[in-house]
PDB file of C-alpha atoms in Angstrom:
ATOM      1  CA  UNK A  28      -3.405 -88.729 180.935  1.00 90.00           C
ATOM      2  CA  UNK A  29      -2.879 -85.184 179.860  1.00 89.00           C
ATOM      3  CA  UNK A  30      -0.280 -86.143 177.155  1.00 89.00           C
ATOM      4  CA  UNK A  31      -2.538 -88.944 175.790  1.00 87.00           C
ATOM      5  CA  UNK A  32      -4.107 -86.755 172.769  1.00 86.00           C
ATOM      6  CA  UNK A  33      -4.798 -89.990 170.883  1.00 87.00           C
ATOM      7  CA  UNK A  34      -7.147 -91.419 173.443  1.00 90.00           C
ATOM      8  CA  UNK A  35      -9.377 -88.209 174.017  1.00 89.00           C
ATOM      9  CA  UNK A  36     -11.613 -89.519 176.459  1.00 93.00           C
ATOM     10  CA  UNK A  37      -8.360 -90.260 178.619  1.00 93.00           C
ATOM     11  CA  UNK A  38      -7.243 -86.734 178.169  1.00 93.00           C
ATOM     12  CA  UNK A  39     -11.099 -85.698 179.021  1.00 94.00           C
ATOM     13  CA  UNK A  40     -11.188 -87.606 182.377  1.00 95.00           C
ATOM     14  CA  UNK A  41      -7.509 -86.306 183.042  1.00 95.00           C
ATOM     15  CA  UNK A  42      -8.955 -82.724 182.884  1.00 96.00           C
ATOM     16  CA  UNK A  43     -11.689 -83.231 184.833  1.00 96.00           C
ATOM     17  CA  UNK A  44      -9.153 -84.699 187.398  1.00 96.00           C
ATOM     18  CA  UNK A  45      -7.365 -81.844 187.175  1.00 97.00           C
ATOM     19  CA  UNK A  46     -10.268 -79.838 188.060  1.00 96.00           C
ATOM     20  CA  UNK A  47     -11.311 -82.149 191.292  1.00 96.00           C
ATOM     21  CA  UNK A  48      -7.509 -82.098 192.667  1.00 95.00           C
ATOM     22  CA  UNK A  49      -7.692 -78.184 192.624  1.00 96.00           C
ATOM     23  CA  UNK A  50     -10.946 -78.108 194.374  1.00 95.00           C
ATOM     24  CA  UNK A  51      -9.846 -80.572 196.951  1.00 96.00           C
ATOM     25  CA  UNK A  52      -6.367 -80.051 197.625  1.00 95.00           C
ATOM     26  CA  UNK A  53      -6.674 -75.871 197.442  1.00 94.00           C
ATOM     27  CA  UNK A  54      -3.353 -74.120 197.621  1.00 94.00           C
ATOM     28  CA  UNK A  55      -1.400 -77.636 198.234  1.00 95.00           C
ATOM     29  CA  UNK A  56      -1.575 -78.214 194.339  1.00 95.00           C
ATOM     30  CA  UNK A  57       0.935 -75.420 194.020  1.00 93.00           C
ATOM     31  CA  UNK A  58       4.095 -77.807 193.884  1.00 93.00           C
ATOM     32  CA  UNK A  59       2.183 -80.009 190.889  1.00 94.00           C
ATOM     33  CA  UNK A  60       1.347 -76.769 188.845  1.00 95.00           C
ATOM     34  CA  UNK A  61       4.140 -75.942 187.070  1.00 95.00           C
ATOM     35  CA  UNK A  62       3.590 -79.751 185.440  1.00 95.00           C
ATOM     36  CA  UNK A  63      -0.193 -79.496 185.368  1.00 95.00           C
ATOM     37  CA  UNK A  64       0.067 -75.996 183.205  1.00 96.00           C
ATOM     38  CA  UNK A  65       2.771 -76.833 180.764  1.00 95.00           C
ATOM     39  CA  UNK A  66       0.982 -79.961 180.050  1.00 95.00           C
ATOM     40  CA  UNK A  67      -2.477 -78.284 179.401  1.00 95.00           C
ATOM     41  CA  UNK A  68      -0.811 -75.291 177.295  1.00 93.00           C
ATOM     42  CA  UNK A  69       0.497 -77.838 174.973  1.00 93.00           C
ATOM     43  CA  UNK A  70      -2.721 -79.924 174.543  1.00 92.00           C
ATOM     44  CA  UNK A  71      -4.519 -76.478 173.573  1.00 91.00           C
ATOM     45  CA  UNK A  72      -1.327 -75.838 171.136  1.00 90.00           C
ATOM     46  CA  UNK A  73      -1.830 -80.015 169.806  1.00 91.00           C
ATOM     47  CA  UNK A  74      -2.963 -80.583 166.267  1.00 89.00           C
ATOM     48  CA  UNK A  75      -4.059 -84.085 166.991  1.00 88.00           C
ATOM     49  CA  UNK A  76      -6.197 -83.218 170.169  1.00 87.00           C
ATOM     50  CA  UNK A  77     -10.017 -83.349 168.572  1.00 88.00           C
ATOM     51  CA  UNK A  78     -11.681 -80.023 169.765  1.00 89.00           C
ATOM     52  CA  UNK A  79     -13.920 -80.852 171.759  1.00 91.00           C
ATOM     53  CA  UNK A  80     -11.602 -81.541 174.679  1.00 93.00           C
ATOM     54  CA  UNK A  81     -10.343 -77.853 174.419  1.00 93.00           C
ATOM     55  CA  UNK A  82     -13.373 -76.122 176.291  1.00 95.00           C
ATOM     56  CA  UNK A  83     -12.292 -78.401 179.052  1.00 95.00           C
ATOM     57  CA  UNK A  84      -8.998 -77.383 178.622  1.00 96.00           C
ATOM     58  CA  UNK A  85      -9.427 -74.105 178.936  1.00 96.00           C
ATOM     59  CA  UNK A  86     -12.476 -74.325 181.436  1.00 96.00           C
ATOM     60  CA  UNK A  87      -9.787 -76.158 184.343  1.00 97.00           C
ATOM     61  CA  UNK A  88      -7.686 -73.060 184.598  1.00 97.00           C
ATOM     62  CA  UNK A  89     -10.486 -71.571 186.673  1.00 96.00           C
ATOM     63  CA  UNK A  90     -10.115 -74.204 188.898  1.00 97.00           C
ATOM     64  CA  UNK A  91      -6.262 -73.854 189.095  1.00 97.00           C
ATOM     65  CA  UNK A  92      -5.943 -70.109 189.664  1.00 96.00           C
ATOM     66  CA  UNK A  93      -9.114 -70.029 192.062  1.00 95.00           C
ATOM     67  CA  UNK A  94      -7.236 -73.194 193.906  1.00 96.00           C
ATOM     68  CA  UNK A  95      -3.659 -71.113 194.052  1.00 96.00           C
ATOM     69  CA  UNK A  96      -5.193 -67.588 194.268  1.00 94.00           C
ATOM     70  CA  UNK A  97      -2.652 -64.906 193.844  1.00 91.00           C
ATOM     71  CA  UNK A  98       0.244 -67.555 193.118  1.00 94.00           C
ATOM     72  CA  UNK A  99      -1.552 -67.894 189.323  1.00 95.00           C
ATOM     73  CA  UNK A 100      -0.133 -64.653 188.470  1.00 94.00           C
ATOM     74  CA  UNK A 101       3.102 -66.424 187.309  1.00 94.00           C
ATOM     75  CA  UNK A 102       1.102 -68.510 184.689  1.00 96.00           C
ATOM     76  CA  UNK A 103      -1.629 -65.604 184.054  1.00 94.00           C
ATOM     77  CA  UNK A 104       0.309 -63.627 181.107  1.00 94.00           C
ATOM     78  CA  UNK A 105       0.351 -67.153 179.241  1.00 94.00           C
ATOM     79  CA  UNK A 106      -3.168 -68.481 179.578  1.00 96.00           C
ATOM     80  CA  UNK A 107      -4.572 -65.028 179.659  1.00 96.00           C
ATOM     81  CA  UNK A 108      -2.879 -65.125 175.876  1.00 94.00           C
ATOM     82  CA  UNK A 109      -4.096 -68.315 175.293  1.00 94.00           C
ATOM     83  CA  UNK A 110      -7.750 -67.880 176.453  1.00 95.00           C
ATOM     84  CA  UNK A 111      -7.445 -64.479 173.957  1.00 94.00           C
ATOM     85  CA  UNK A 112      -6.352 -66.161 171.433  1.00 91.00           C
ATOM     86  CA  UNK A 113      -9.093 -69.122 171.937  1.00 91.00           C
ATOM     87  CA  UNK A 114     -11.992 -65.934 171.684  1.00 89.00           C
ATOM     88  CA  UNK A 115     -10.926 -65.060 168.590  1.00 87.00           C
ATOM     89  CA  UNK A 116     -13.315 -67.495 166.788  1.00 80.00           C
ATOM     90  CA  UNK A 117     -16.632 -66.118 165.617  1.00 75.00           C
ATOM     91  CA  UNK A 118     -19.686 -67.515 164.487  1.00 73.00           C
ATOM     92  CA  UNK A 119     -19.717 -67.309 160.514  1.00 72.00           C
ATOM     93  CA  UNK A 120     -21.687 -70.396 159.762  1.00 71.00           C
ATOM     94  CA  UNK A 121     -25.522 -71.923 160.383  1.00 73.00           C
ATOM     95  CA  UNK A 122     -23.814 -75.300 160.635  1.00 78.00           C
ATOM     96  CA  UNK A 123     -25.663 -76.247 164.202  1.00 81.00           C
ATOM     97  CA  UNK A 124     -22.701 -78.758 165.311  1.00 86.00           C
ATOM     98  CA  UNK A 125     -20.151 -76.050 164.990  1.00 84.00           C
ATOM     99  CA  UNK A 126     -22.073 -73.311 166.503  1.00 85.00           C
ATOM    100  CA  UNK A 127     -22.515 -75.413 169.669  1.00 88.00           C
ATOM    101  CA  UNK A 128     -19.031 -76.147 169.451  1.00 90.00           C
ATOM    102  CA  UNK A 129     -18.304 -72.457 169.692  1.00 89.00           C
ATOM    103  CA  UNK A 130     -20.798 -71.659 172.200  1.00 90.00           C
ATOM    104  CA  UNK A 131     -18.781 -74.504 174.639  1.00 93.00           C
ATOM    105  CA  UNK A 132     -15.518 -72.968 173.777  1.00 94.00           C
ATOM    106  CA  UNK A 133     -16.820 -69.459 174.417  1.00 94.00           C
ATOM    107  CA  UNK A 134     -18.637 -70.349 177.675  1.00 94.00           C
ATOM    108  CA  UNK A 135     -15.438 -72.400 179.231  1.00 96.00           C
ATOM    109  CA  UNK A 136     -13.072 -68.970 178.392  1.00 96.00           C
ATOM    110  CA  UNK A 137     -15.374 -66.930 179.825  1.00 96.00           C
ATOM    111  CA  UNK A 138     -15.463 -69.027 183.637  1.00 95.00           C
ATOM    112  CA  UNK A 139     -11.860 -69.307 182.609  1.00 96.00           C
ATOM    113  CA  UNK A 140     -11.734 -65.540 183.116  1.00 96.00           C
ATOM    114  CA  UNK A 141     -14.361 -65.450 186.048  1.00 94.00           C
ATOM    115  CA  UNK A 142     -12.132 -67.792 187.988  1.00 94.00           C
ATOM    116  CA  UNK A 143      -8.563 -66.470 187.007  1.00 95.00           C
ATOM    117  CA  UNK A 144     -10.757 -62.957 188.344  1.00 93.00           C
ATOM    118  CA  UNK A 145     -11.397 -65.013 191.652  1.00 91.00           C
ATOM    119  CA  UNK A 146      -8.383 -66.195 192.756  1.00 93.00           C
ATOM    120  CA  UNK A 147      -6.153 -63.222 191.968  1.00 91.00           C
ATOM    121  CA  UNK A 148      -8.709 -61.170 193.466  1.00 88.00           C
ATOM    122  CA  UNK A 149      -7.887 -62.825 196.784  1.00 83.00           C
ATOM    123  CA  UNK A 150      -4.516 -60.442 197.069  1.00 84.00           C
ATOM    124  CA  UNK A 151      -5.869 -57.788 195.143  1.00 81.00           C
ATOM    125  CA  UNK A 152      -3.850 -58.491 191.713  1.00 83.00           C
ATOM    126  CA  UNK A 153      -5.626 -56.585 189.657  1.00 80.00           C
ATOM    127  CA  UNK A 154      -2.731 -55.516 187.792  1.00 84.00           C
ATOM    128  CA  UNK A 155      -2.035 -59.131 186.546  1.00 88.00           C
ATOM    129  CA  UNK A 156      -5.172 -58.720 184.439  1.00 87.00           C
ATOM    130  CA  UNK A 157      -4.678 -54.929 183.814  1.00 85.00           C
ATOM    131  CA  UNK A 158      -2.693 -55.304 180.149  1.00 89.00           C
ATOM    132  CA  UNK A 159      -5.343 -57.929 178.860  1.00 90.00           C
ATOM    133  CA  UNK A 160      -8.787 -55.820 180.176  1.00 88.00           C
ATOM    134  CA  UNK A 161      -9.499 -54.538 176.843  1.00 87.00           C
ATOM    135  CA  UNK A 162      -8.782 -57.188 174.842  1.00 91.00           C
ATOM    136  CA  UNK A 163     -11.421 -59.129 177.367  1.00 91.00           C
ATOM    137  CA  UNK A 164     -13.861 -57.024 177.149  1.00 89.00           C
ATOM    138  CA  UNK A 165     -13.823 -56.948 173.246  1.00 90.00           C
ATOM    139  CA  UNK A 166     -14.214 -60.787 173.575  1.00 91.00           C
ATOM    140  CA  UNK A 167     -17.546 -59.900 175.934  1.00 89.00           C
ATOM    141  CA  UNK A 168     -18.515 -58.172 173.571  1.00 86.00           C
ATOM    142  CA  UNK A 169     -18.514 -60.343 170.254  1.00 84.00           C
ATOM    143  CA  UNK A 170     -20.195 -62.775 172.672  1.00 84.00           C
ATOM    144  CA  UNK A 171     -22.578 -60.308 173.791  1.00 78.00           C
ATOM    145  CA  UNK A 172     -23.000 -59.552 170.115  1.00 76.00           C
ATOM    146  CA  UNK A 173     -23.584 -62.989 168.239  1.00 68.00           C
ATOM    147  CA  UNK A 174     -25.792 -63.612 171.479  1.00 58.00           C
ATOM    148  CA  UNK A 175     -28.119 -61.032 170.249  1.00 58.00           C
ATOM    149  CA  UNK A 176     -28.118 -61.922 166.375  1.00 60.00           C
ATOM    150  CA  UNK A 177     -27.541 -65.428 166.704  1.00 57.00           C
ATOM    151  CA  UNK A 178     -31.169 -66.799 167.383  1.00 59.00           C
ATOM    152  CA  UNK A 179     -28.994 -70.168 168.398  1.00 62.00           C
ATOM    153  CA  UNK A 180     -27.199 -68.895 171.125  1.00 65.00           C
ATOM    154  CA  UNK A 181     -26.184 -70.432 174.140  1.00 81.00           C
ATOM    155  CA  UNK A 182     -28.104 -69.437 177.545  1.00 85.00           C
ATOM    156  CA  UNK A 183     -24.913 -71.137 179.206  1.00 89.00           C
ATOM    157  CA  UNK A 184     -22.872 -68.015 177.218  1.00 89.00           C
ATOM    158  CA  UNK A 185     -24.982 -65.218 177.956  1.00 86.00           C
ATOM    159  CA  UNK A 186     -25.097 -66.574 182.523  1.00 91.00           C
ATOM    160  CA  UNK A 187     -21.002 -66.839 182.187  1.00 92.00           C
ATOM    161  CA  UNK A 188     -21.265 -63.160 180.035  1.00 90.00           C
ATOM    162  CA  UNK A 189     -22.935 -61.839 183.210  1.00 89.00           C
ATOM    163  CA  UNK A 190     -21.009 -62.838 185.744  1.00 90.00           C
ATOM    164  CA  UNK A 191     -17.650 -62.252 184.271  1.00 90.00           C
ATOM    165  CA  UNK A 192     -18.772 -58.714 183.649  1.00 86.00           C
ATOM    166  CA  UNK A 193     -19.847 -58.503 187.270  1.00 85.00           C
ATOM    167  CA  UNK A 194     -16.801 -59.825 188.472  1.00 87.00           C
ATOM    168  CA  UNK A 195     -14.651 -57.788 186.278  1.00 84.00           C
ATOM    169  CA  UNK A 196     -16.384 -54.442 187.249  1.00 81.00           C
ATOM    170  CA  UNK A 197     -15.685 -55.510 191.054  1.00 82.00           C
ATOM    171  CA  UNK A 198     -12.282 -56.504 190.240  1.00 81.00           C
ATOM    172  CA  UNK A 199     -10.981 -54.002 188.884  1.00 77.00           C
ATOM    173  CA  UNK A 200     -13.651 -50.859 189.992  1.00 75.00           C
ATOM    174  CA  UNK A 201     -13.358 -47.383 188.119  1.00 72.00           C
ATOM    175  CA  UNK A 202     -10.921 -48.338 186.255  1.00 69.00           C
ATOM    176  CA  UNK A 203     -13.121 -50.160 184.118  1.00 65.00           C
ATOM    177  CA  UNK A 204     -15.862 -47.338 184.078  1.00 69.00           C
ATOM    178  CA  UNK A 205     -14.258 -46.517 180.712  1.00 71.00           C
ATOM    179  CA  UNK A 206     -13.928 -49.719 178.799  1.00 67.00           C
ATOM    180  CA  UNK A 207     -17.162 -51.230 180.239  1.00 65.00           C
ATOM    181  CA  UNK A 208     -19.572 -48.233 178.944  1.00 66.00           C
TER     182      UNK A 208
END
């Protein structure tokens, strides 16, 4: 289901069934992972997936590292890239369709982060995330940003904004006294 870019509403549920397995099966979806990961890296990386199963995509590795905990921190350097490079897109247009599209993808990287946060706070692997704080935070902030001028924004965006922030200044404590101010 994961491979099946053509039929996106197969690839949709498969996601979603991703997400259940994690929350039911915990740590016990370890030995799948390796599978489950490479297959979702390369339906964010597909040309032929339509976008708006990517938010999805993205959204499910909160479920996986929050499910595995510390044991993420072998797949964190790649999504953490991929998630980066996902926040990259801005809001340059009043086109209402693509704006909500935007708003979904920003709002499933940002509980991406909040759960990736989670589980690898577990063992206290804050040096996982470490390398990619700042380029986090300057993601909160163009989200924080358009949220302010954009007088579409997405209430869903500004709740995940929050609580990442939260969760980021109790993962990683004074270190982030710096880069949060």
């Amino acid at each position: 289901g994961l491979r099946n870019v053509e039929e996106y509403q197969v690839c949709t549920c498969a996601v979603g069934v991703v997400g259940d397995l994690c929350r039911a099966l915990g740590r016990e979806v370890s030995s799948v992972c390796d599978d489950i990961v490479r297959a979702l890296l390369e339906l964010l990386q597909s040309p032929s997936l339509t976008r708006i199963v990517k938010p999805q995509v993205l959204a499910v590795f909160a479920d996986i590292a929050m499910a595995i905990e510390a044991d993420f921190q072998r797949y964190a350097p790649l999504v953490l890239h991929m998630l980066q490079q996902a926040g990259e897109v801005t809001i340059t247009t009043t086109d209402e369709e693509i704006i909500e599209y935007i708003n979904s993808l920003r709002e499933a990287i940002l509980e991406a982060y909040a759960g990736i946060i989670q589980g690898l706070k577990t063992e206290n692997k804050q040096d996982v995330l470490l390398p990619f704080l700042e380029k986090i935070l300057e993601f909160a902030s163009r989200c924080g940003e358009d949220s302010m001028i954009q007088p579409r924004r997405s209430d869903g965006v500004v709740k995940a904004l929050v609580a990442l922030l939260g969760d980021l200044g109790v993962f990683v404590g004074s270190y982030a006294v710096p880069l949060l101010s």
